[in-house]
Amino acid sequence: MPKVSDLFFKTAVVWLILGIGAGLQMAISGDHGAFPAHAHINLLGWVTSAIFGGYYALNPAKAERKIAMAHYGLYNVGLVVMLPALYLMLHGNTALEPVVAAGSLIVAAAVLLFAFVVFSSASVRSASELSPATR
Ligand code: HEM
């Protein structure tokens, strides 16, 4: 499995554990007020990250490109800024709304990077595949 896929899956599992933790906290407390944070932790953190990891596993040539790791880094910086702030905002810390907004813009930028990866050519060869004449 490409390194970027492995990273996406490992990070996805961490988000899943946090998302389920937030779900259990709601279920046990009976206070479902933070359900949008729970839903976004699970859907952006777990489901979408796992789909990204699966895409790169199916497209190893694209996984080798620097932009794949930039996508991974930017996406997770966005999630780390957005999701805890969203959770705390829904628990009454309304001053965190700009932080949620900033994180969500970073997430959106990372998704545009992924769109670029998907629509760009797959025929990128690593240096080891290039013949000496083309190096
Ligand atoms: C042990 C695991 C989980 C528990 C205990 C749990 C618990 C909950 C609770 C209590 C709510 C609020 C329901 C409401 O007030 O209407 C909720 C909503 C939601 N959960 Fe989970 N959840 C779990 C796992 C997941 C997973 C894995 C996902 C997605 C991959 C997910 C996605 C959602 C979504 C999208 C909503 C919003 C649903 C709506 O608005 O109707 N949950 N969950």
Coordinates of N, CA and C in Angstrom, one line a residue, residues 7-95:
L7 N -1.2 6.4 5.5 CA -1.4 7.5 6.4 C -2.9 7.9 6.5
F8 N -3.6 7.9 5.3 CA -5.0 8.3 5.3 C -5.8 7.3 6.1
F9 N -5.5 6.0 6.0 CA -6.3 5.0 6.7 C -6.0 5.1 8.2
K10 N -4.7 5.3 8.6 CA -4.4 5.4 10.0 C -5.1 6.6 10.7
T11 N -5.0 7.7 10.0 CA -5.7 8.9 10.5 C -7.2 8.8 10.5
A12 N -7.7 8.1 9.5 CA -9.2 7.9 9.4 C -9.7 7.1 10.7
V13 N -8.9 6.1 11.1 CA -9.3 5.3 12.2 C -9.3 6.1 13.5
V14 N -8.3 7.0 13.6 CA -8.3 7.9 14.8 C -9.5 8.8 14.8
W15 N -9.9 9.3 13.6 CA -11.1 10.1 13.5 C -12.4 9.3 13.9
L16 N -12.4 8.0 13.4 CA -13.5 7.1 13.7 C -13.7 6.9 15.2
I17 N -12.5 6.7 15.9 CA -12.6 6.5 17.3 C -13.1 7.7 18.0
L18 N -12.6 8.9 17.5 CA -13.1 10.2 18.1 C -14.6 10.4 17.8
G19 N -15.0 10.1 16.6 CA -16.4 10.3 16.1 C -17.4 9.4 16.9
I20 N -16.9 8.1 17.1 CA -17.8 7.2 17.9 C -17.8 7.7 19.4
G21 N -16.7 8.2 19.8 CA -16.6 8.7 21.2 C -17.7 9.8 21.4
A22 N -17.7 10.7 20.4 CA -18.7 11.8 20.5 C -20.1 11.3 20.4
G23 N -20.3 10.2 19.6 CA -21.6 9.6 19.4 C -22.1 9.0 20.8
L24 N -21.1 8.3 21.4 CA -21.5 7.6 22.7 C -21.7 8.7 23.7
Q25 N -20.9 9.7 23.7 CA -21.1 10.8 24.7 C -22.6 11.4 24.6
M26 N -23.0 11.6 23.3 CA -24.4 12.1 23.1 C -25.4 11.1 23.6
A27 N -25.2 9.8 23.2 CA -26.2 8.8 23.5 C -26.3 8.6 25.1
I28 N -25.2 8.6 25.7 CA -25.2 8.4 27.2 C -25.7 9.6 27.9
S29 N -25.3 10.8 27.5 CA -25.8 12.0 28.2 C -27.2 12.4 27.8
G30 N -27.7 11.9 26.7 CA -29.0 12.3 26.2 C -29.1 13.7 25.6
D31 N -27.9 14.3 25.5 CA -27.8 15.7 24.9 C -27.2 15.5 23.5
H32 N -28.1 15.6 22.5 CA -27.7 15.4 21.1 C -27.3 16.7 20.4
G33 N -27.1 17.8 21.2 CA -26.8 19.1 20.6 C -25.6 19.1 19.7
A34 N -24.6 18.3 19.9 CA -23.4 18.3 19.1 C -23.4 17.3 17.9
F35 N -24.6 16.9 17.5 CA -24.7 15.9 16.5 C -24.0 16.3 15.2
P36 N -24.1 17.6 14.8 CA -23.4 17.9 13.5 C -21.8 17.7 13.6
A37 N -21.3 17.9 14.8 CA -19.8 17.7 15.0 C -19.6 16.2 14.9
H38 N -20.4 15.4 15.5 CA -20.2 13.9 15.4 C -20.3 13.5 14.0
A39 N -21.3 14.0 13.3 CA -21.5 13.6 11.9 C -20.3 14.0 11.0
H40 N -19.8 15.2 11.2 CA -18.6 15.7 10.4 C -17.4 14.9 10.8
I41 N -17.2 14.6 12.1 CA -16.0 13.8 12.4 C -16.0 12.5 11.7
N42 N -17.2 11.9 11.7 CA -17.3 10.5 11.1 C -17.3 10.6 9.6
L43 N -17.9 11.6 9.0 CA -18.0 11.6 7.5 C -16.8 12.3 6.8
L44 N -16.3 13.4 7.4 CA -15.1 14.0 6.8 C -13.8 13.2 7.3
G45 N -13.8 12.9 8.6 CA -12.7 12.3 9.3 C -12.5 10.9 8.9
W46 N -13.5 10.1 9.0 CA -13.4 8.6 8.8 C -13.8 8.3 7.3
V47 N -15.0 8.5 6.9 CA -15.4 8.0 5.6 C -14.6 8.7 4.4
T48 N -14.5 10.0 4.4 CA -13.8 10.7 3.3 C -12.3 10.3 3.3
S49 N -11.7 10.3 4.5 CA -10.3 10.0 4.5 C -10.1 8.6 4.0
A50 N -10.9 7.6 4.4 CA -10.8 6.3 3.9 C -10.9 6.2 2.4
I51 N -11.9 7.0 1.8 CA -12.0 7.0 0.4 C -10.8 7.5 -0.3
F52 N -10.2 8.6 0.3 CA -9.0 9.1 -0.3 C -7.9 8.1 -0.2
G53 N -7.7 7.4 0.9 CA -6.7 6.3 1.0 C -7.0 5.2 0.0
G54 N -8.2 4.9 -0.2 CA -8.5 3.8 -1.2 C -8.2 4.3 -2.6
Y55 N -8.5 5.6 -2.9 CA -8.2 6.1 -4.2 C -6.7 6.0 -4.5
Y56 N -5.9 6.4 -3.6 CA -4.4 6.4 -3.8 C -3.9 4.9 -3.9
A57 N -4.5 4.0 -3.1 CA -4.1 2.6 -3.2 C -4.4 2.0 -4.6
L58 N -5.5 2.5 -5.2 CA -5.9 2.0 -6.5 C -5.1 2.8 -7.6
N59 N -4.4 3.9 -7.3 CA -3.7 4.7 -8.3 C -2.3 5.0 -7.7
P60 N -1.4 3.9 -7.6 CA -0.1 4.1 -7.0 C 0.7 5.2 -7.7
A61 N 0.6 5.4 -9.0 CA 1.4 6.4 -9.7 C 1.1 7.8 -9.1
K62 N -0.2 8.0 -8.9 CA -0.6 9.3 -8.3 C -0.2 9.4 -6.9
A63 N -0.2 8.3 -6.1 CA 0.2 8.3 -4.7 C 1.7 8.7 -4.6
E64 N 2.5 8.5 -5.6 CA 3.9 8.9 -5.5 C 4.1 10.3 -5.7
R65 N 3.2 11.1 -6.2 CA 3.4 12.5 -6.5 C 3.3 13.3 -5.2
K66 N 4.2 14.4 -5.2 CA 4.2 15.2 -4.0 C 2.9 15.8 -3.6
I67 N 2.1 16.1 -4.6 CA 0.8 16.7 -4.3 C -0.1 15.8 -3.5
A68 N 0.1 14.5 -3.6 CA -0.7 13.5 -2.8 C -0.4 13.8 -1.3
M69 N 0.8 13.9 -0.9 CA 1.2 14.1 0.5 C 0.7 15.6 0.9
A70 N 0.8 16.5 0.0 CA 0.3 17.9 0.3 C -1.2 17.8 0.6
H71 N -1.9 17.0 -0.2 CA -3.3 16.8 0.0 C -3.6 16.2 1.4
Y72 N -2.9 15.2 1.7 CA -3.0 14.6 3.0 C -2.8 15.6 4.1
G73 N -1.7 16.3 4.1 CA -1.3 17.3 5.1 C -2.3 18.4 5.3
L74 N -2.7 19.0 4.1 CA -3.6 20.1 4.2 C -5.0 19.7 4.7
Y75 N -5.4 18.5 4.2 CA -6.8 18.0 4.6 C -6.8 17.8 6.1
N76 N -5.8 17.2 6.7 CA -5.8 16.9 8.1 C -5.6 18.2 9.0
V77 N -4.8 19.1 8.5 CA -4.7 20.4 9.2 C -6.1 21.0 9.2
G78 N -6.8 21.0 8.1 CA -8.1 21.6 8.1 C -9.0 20.9 9.1
L79 N -9.0 19.5 9.1 CA -9.8 18.8 10.1 C -9.5 19.1 11.5
V80 N -8.2 19.2 11.8 CA -7.8 19.5 13.2 C -8.2 20.9 13.6
V81 N -8.2 21.8 12.7 CA -8.7 23.2 13.0 C -10.2 23.2 13.2
M82 N -10.9 22.5 12.2 CA -12.3 22.6 12.1 C -13.1 21.8 13.1
L83 N -12.8 20.5 13.3 CA -13.7 19.6 14.0 C -13.7 19.8 15.5
P84 N -12.6 20.0 16.2 CA -12.7 20.3 17.6 C -13.4 21.6 17.9
A85 N -13.1 22.6 17.0 CA -13.8 23.9 17.2 C -15.3 23.8 16.9
L86 N -15.7 23.0 16.0 CA -17.1 22.8 15.7 C -17.8 22.1 16.9
Y87 N -17.1 21.1 17.5 CA -17.6 20.4 18.7 C -17.8 21.4 19.8
L88 N -16.8 22.2 20.1 CA -16.8 23.1 21.2 C -17.9 24.2 20.9
M89 N -17.9 24.7 19.7 CA -18.9 25.7 19.3 C -20.3 25.2 19.6
L90 N -20.6 24.0 19.3 CA -22.0 23.4 19.5 C -22.2 23.2 21.0
H91 N -21.2 23.2 21.8 CA -21.4 23.2 23.3 C -21.4 24.6 23.9
G92 N -21.6 25.6 23.1 CA -21.8 26.9 23.6 C -20.7 27.9 23.4
N93 N -19.5 27.5 22.9 CA -18.4 28.4 22.7 C -18.6 29.1 21.3
T94 N -19.5 30.0 21.2 CA -19.9 30.6 19.9 C -18.7 31.4 19.3
A95 N -17.8 31.9 20.2 CA -16.7 32.7 19.7 C -15.8 31.9 18.7

